[in-house]
Coordinates of C-alpha atoms in Angstrom, one line a residue:
X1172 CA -146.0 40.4 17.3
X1173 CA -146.9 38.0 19.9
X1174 CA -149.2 36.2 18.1
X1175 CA -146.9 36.1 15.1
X1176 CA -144.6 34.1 17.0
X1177 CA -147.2 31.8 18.7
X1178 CA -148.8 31.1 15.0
X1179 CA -144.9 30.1 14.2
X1180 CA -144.7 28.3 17.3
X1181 CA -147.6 25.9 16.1
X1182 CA -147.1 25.9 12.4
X1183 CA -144.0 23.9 14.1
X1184 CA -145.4 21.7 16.2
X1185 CA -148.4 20.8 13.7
X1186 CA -145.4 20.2 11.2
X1187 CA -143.4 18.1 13.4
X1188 CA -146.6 16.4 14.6
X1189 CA -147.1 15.7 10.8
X1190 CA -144.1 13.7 10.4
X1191 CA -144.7 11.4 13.2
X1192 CA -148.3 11.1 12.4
X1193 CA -146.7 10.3 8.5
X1194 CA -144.3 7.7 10.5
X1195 CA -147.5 5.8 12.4
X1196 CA -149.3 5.3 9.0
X1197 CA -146.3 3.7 7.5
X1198 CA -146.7 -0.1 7.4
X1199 CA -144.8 -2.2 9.4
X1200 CA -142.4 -4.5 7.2
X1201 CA -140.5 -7.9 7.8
X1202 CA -136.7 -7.4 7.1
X1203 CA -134.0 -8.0 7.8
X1204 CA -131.0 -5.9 8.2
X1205 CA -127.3 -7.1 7.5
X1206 CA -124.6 -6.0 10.6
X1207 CA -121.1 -5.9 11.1
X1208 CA -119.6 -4.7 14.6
X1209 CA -116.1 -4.6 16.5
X1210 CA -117.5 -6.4 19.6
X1211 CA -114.4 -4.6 21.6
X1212 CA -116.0 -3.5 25.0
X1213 CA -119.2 -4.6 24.6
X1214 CA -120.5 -7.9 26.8
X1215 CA -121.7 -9.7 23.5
X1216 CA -125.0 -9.2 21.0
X1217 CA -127.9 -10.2 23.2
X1218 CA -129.5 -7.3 25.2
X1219 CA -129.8 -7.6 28.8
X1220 CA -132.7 -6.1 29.4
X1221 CA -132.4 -4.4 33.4
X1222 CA -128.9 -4.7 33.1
X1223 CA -127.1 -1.4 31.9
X1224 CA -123.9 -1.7 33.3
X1225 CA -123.3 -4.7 30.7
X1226 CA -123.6 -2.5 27.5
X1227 CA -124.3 -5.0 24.3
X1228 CA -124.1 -4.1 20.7
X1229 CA -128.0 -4.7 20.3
X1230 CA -128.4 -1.4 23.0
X1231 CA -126.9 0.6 20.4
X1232 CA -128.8 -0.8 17.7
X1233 CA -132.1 -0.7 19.4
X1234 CA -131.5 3.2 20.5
X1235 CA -130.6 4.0 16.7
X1236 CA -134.0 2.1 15.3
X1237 CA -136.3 4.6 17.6
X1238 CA -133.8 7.8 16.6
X1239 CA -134.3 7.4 13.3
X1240 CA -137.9 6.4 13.7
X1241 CA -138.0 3.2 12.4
X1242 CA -139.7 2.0 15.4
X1243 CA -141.8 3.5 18.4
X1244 CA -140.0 4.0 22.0
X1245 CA -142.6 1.1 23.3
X1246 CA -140.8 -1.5 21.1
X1247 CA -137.2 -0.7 21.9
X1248 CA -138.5 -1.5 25.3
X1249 CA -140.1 -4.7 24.5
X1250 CA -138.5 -6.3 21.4
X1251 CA -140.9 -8.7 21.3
X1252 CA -143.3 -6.6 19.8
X1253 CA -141.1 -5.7 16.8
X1254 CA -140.8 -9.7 16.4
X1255 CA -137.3 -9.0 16.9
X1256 CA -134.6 -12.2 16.6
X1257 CA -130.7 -12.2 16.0
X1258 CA -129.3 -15.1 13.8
X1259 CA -126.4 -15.6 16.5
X1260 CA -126.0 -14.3 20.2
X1261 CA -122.3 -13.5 20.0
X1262 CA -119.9 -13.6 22.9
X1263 CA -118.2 -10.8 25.2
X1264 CA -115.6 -8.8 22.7
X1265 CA -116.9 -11.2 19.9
X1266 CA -116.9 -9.0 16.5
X1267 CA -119.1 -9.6 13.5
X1268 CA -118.9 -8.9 9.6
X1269 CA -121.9 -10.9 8.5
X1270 CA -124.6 -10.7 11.6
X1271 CA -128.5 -10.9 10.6
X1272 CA -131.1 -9.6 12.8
X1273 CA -134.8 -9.9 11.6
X1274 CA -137.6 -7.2 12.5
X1275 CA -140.6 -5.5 11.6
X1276 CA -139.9 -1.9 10.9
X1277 CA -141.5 1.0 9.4
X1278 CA -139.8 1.3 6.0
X1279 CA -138.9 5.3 6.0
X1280 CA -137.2 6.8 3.1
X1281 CA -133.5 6.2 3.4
X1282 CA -133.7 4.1 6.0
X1283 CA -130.0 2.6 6.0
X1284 CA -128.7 6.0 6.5
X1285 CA -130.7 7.2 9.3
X1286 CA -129.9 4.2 11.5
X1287 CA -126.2 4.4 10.8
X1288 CA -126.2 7.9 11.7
X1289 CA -127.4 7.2 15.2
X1290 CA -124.9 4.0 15.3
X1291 CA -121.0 4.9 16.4
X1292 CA -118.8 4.3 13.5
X1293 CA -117.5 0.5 14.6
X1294 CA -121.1 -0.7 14.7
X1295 CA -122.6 -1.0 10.9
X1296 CA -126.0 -1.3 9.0
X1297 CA -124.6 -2.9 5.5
X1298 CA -128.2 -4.1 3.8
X1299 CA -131.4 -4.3 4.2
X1300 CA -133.9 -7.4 2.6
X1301 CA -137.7 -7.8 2.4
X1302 CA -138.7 -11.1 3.9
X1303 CA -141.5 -13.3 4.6
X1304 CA -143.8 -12.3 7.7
X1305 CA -142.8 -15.5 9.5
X1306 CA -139.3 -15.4 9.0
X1307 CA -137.2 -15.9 12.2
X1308 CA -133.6 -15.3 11.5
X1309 CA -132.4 -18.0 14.3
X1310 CA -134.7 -20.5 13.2
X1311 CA -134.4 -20.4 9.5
X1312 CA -130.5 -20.4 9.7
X1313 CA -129.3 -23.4 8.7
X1314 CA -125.5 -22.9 9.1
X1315 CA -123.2 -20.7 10.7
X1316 CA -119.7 -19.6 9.3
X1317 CA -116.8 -18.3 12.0
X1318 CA -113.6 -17.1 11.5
X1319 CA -111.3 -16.7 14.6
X1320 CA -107.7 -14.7 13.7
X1321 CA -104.9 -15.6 16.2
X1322 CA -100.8 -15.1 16.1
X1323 CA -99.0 -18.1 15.0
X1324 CA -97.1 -18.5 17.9
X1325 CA -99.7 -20.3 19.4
X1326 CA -99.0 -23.2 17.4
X1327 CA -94.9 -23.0 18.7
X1328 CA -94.4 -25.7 20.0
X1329 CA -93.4 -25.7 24.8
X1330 CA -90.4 -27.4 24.8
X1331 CA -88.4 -26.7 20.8
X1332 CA -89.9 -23.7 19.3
X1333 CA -89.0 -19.8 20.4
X1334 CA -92.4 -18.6 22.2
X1335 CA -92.3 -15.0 21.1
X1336 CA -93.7 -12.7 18.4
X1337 CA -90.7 -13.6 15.7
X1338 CA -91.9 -17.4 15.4
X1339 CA -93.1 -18.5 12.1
X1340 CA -94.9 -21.1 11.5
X1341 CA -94.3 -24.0 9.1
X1342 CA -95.8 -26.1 6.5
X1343 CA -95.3 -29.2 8.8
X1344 CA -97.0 -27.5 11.7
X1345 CA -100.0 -26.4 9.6
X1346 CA -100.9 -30.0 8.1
X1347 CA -100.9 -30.8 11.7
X1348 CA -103.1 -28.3 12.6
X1349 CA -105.1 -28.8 10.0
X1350 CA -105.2 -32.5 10.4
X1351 CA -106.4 -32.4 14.1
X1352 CA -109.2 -29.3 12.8
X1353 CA -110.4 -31.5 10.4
X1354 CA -111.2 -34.2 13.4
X1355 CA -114.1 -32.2 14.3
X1356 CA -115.4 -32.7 11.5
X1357 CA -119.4 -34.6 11.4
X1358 CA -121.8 -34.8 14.1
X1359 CA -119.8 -35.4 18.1
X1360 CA -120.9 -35.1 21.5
X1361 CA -119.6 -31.4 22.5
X1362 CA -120.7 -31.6 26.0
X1363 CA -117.3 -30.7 27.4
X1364 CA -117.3 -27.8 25.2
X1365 CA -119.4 -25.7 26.5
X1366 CA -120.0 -25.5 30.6
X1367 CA -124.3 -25.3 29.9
X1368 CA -124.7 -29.2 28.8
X1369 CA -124.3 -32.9 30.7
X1370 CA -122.8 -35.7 28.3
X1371 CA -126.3 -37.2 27.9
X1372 CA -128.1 -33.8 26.9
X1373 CA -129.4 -34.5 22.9
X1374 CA -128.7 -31.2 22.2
X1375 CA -124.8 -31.2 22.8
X1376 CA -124.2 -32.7 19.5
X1377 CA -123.4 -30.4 16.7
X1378 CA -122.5 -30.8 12.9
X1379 CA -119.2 -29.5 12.1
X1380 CA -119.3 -29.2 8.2
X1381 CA -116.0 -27.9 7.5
X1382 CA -113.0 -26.5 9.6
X1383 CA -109.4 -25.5 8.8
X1384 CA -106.6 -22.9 9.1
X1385 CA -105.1 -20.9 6.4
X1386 CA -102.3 -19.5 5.5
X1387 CA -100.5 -17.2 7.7
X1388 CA -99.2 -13.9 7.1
X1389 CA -97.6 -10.8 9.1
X1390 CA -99.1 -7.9 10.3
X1391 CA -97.0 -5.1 12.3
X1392 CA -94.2 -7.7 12.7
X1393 CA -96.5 -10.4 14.1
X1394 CA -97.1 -13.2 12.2
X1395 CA -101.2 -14.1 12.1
X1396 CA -103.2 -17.1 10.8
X1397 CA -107.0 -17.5 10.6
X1398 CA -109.0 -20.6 11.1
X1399 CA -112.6 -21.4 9.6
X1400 CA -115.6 -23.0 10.9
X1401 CA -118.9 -23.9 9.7
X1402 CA -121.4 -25.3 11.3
X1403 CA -125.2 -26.0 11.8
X1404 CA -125.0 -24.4 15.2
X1405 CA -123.1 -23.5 18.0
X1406 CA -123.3 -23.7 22.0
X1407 CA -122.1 -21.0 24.3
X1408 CA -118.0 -21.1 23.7
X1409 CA -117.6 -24.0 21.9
X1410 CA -115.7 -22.3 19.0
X1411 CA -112.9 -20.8 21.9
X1412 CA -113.1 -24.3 22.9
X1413 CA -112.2 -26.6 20.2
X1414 CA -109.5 -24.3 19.0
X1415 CA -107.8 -24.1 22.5
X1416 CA -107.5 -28.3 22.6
X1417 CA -106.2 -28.0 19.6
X1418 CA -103.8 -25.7 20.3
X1419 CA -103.2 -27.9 23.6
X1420 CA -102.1 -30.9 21.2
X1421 CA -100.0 -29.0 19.0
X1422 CA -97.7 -27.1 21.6
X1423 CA -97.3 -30.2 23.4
X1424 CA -99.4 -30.3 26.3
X1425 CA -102.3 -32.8 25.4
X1426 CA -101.8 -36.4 24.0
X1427 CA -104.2 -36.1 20.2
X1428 CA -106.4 -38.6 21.7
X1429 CA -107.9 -36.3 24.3
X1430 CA -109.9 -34.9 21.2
X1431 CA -111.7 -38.6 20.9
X1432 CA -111.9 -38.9 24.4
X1433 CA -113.6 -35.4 24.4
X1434 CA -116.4 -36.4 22.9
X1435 CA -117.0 -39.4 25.5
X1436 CA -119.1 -39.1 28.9
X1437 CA -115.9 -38.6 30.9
X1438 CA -115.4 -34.9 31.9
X1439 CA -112.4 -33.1 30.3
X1440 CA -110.6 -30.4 31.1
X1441 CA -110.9 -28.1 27.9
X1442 CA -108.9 -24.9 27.9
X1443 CA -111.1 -21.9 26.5
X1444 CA -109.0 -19.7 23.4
X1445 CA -109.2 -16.0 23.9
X1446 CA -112.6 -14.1 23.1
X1447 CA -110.7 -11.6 20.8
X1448 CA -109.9 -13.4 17.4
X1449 CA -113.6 -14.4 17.0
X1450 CA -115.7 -13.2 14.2
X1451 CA -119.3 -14.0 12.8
X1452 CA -118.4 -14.2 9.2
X1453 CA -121.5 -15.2 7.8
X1454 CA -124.8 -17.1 8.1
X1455 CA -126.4 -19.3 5.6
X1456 CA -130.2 -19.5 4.4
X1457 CA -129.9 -22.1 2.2
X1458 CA -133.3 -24.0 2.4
X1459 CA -135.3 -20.4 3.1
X1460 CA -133.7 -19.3 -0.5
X1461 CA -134.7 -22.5 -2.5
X1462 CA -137.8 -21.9 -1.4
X1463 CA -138.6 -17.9 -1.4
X1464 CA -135.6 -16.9 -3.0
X1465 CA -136.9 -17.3 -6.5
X1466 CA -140.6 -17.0 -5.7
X1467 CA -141.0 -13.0 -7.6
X1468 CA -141.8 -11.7 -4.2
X1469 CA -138.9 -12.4 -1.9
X1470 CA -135.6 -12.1 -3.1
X1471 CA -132.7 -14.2 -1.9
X1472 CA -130.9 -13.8 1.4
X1473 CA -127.5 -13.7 -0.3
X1474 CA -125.1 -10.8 0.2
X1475 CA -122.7 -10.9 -2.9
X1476 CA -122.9 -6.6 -3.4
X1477 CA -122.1 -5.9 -0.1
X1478 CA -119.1 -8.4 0.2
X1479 CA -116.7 -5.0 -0.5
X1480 CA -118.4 -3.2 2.2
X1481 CA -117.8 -6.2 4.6
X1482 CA -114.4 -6.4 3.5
X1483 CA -113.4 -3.0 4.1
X1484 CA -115.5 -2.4 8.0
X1485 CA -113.0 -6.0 8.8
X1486 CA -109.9 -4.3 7.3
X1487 CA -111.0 -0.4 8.9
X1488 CA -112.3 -2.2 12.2
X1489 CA -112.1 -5.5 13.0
X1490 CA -108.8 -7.3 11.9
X1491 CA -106.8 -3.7 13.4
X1492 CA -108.6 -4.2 17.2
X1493 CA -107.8 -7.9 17.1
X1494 CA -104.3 -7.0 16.1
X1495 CA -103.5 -3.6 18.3
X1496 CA -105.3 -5.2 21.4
X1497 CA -103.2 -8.3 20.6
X1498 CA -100.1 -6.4 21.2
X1499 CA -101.4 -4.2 23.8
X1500 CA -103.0 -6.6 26.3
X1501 CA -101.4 -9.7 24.9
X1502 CA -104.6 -11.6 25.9
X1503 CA -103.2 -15.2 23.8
X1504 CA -99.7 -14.6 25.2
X1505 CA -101.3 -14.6 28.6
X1506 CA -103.7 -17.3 28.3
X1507 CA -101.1 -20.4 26.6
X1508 CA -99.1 -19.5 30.1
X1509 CA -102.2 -20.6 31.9
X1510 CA -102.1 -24.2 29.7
X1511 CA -99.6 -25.8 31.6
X1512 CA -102.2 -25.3 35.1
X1513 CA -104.5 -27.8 33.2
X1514 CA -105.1 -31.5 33.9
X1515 CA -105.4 -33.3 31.0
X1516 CA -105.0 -36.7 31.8
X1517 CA -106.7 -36.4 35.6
X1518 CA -110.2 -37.3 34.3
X1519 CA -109.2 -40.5 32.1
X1520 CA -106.6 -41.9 35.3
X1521 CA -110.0 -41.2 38.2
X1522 CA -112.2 -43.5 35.7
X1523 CA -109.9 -46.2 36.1
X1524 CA -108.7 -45.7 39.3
X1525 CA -112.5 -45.7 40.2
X1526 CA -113.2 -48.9 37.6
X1527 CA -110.6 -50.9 39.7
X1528 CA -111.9 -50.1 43.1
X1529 CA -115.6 -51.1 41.7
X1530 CA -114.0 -54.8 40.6

């Protein structure tokens, strides 16, 4: 009897010993894996690695990739040696329908649902592509699109408009939103839009390709707009940033010049929009799929069969968190009181106080 149950005991190990020896000779592949995530209550994508108290969506992603076996322990430990790279390091509470994260995986048999199993339920594996062996998704990304959902009431403008939930906006208030959006337009100097760069830093300009607001419509009484932007790249909060001058202008508490001044040397005061209404829509391969898209070994890096699946996670997780927390914390209620604390005209009036005193 006893050594019936040891010979069990071993068949079980040899078995299980099987399946991970059957998971080492697996190849390793290139892929790269399409994500959407509610970035509620996580402190952005990137993983800090020594830092657990700041939980990130990739901690959840990388402990699901050695669950289901895709990867040894070692390389969730060190990413580098899965070649892993995200296509965009989004911020603190930043959600995401169209994230890309390239790696070198062992292709098990359904791979998509193994990971998702070991995911929670607002982070989301949607597809899965073959690519090249060099591919980096950061540096063969070419453009960036960002959507970024707020309550029209922002737009109402301080001294004439009612401030609460009821407002609604109008056509006249959209064109001027949309003409001031449309100013960022083209290559500027973003240096005040971010607090990592100096005005003379090459890499603070950025190409804006296209940028504009929608129109709105009402959810659980509130009305809601969302504005688009695309772009070659973006710095640390610039997004937050160029909406919140706008919305500066457009309430009443900026002159519309401060946007051309922006882009001067002169420091500006920028207010910073609420992290909550930020989504990474999409990201754009454009010049990687005219040249491996169509080559009969690589297929493109476009996404057009899981666009329903995208669409449902934002309506199931994303555009519900933005709105709930919205009326639950009121986080861009709070923050346009804190608009009338800013200086907007302090840094223009030093330069030529200080110009005078110089002649």
């Amino acid at each position: 009897e006893e050594n019936g149950h040891q010979n069990k005991r071993l068949k079980r190990d040899v078995d299980e010993e099987d399946g991970e020896d059957q998971n080492k000779r697996l190849p390793k592949r290139k892929i790269v894996l399409l994500m959407a995530y509610s970035g509620k209550g996580y402190h952005g994508m990137q993983r800090n690695v020594g830092s657990s108290q700041f939980k990130t969506i990739e901690d959840d992603l990388v402990s699901a990739l050695v669950q289901s076996g895709c990867i040894p322990e070692n390389h969730g430990e060190d990413m580098k040696k899965m070649s892993f790279q995200r296509c965009a390091r989004t911020d603190k509470g930043v959600s995401a329908a169209g994230q890309i994260v390239s790696l070198k995986v062992r292709l098990i048999d359904d791979i998509l649902e193994k990971i998702n199993n070991h995911l929670p339920s607002h982070i989301r594996i949607l597809g899965l592509k073959r690519v090249t062996g060099g591919f980096n998704s950061k540096n063969k990304c070419d453009a960036r699109t960002y959507s970024y959902m707020l309550p029209t009431f922002a737009f109402a403008h301080k001294d004439h408009d009612v401030q609460e939930e009821v407002y609604r906006l109008d056509k006249e208030t959209l064109e001027r939103v949309n003409k001031l959006l449309a100013c960022y337009k083209g290559t500027h100097n973003f240096h005040n839009f971010t607090s990592q760069k100096g005005p003379r830093d090459p890499s603070a300009k950025r190409y804006i390709m296209e940028m504009y607001c929608g129109e709105p419509f009402v959810r659980e009484n509130i009305e809601f707009a969302v504005i688009k932007v695309k772009g070659q790249s973006f710095m640390m909060h610039q997004i937050r940033k160029m909406i919140g001058l706008v919305i500066a202008v457009v309430k009443g508490y900026a002159a519309e010049s401060i946007i051309e001044r922006s882009w001067g040397e002169e420091k500006v005061d920028v207010p910073k929009a609420p992290g909550l209404g930020l989504v990474l829509e999409r990201v754009h391969f454009e010049k990687y799929n005219r040249r491996f898209g169509n080559d009969g070994l690589h297929e493109p890096l476009e996404w057009t069969e899981e666009e329903e699946k995208i669409a449902v996670f934002k309506e199931q997780y994303i555009y519900p968190t933005i709105i709930n927390t919205e009326r639950e914390e009121k986080s861009m209620a709070n923050w346009l009181n804190t608009l009338s604390i800013h200086d907007f005209n302090s840094s223009a009036v030093e330069m030529q106080a200080n110009n005078k005193t110089s002649k």
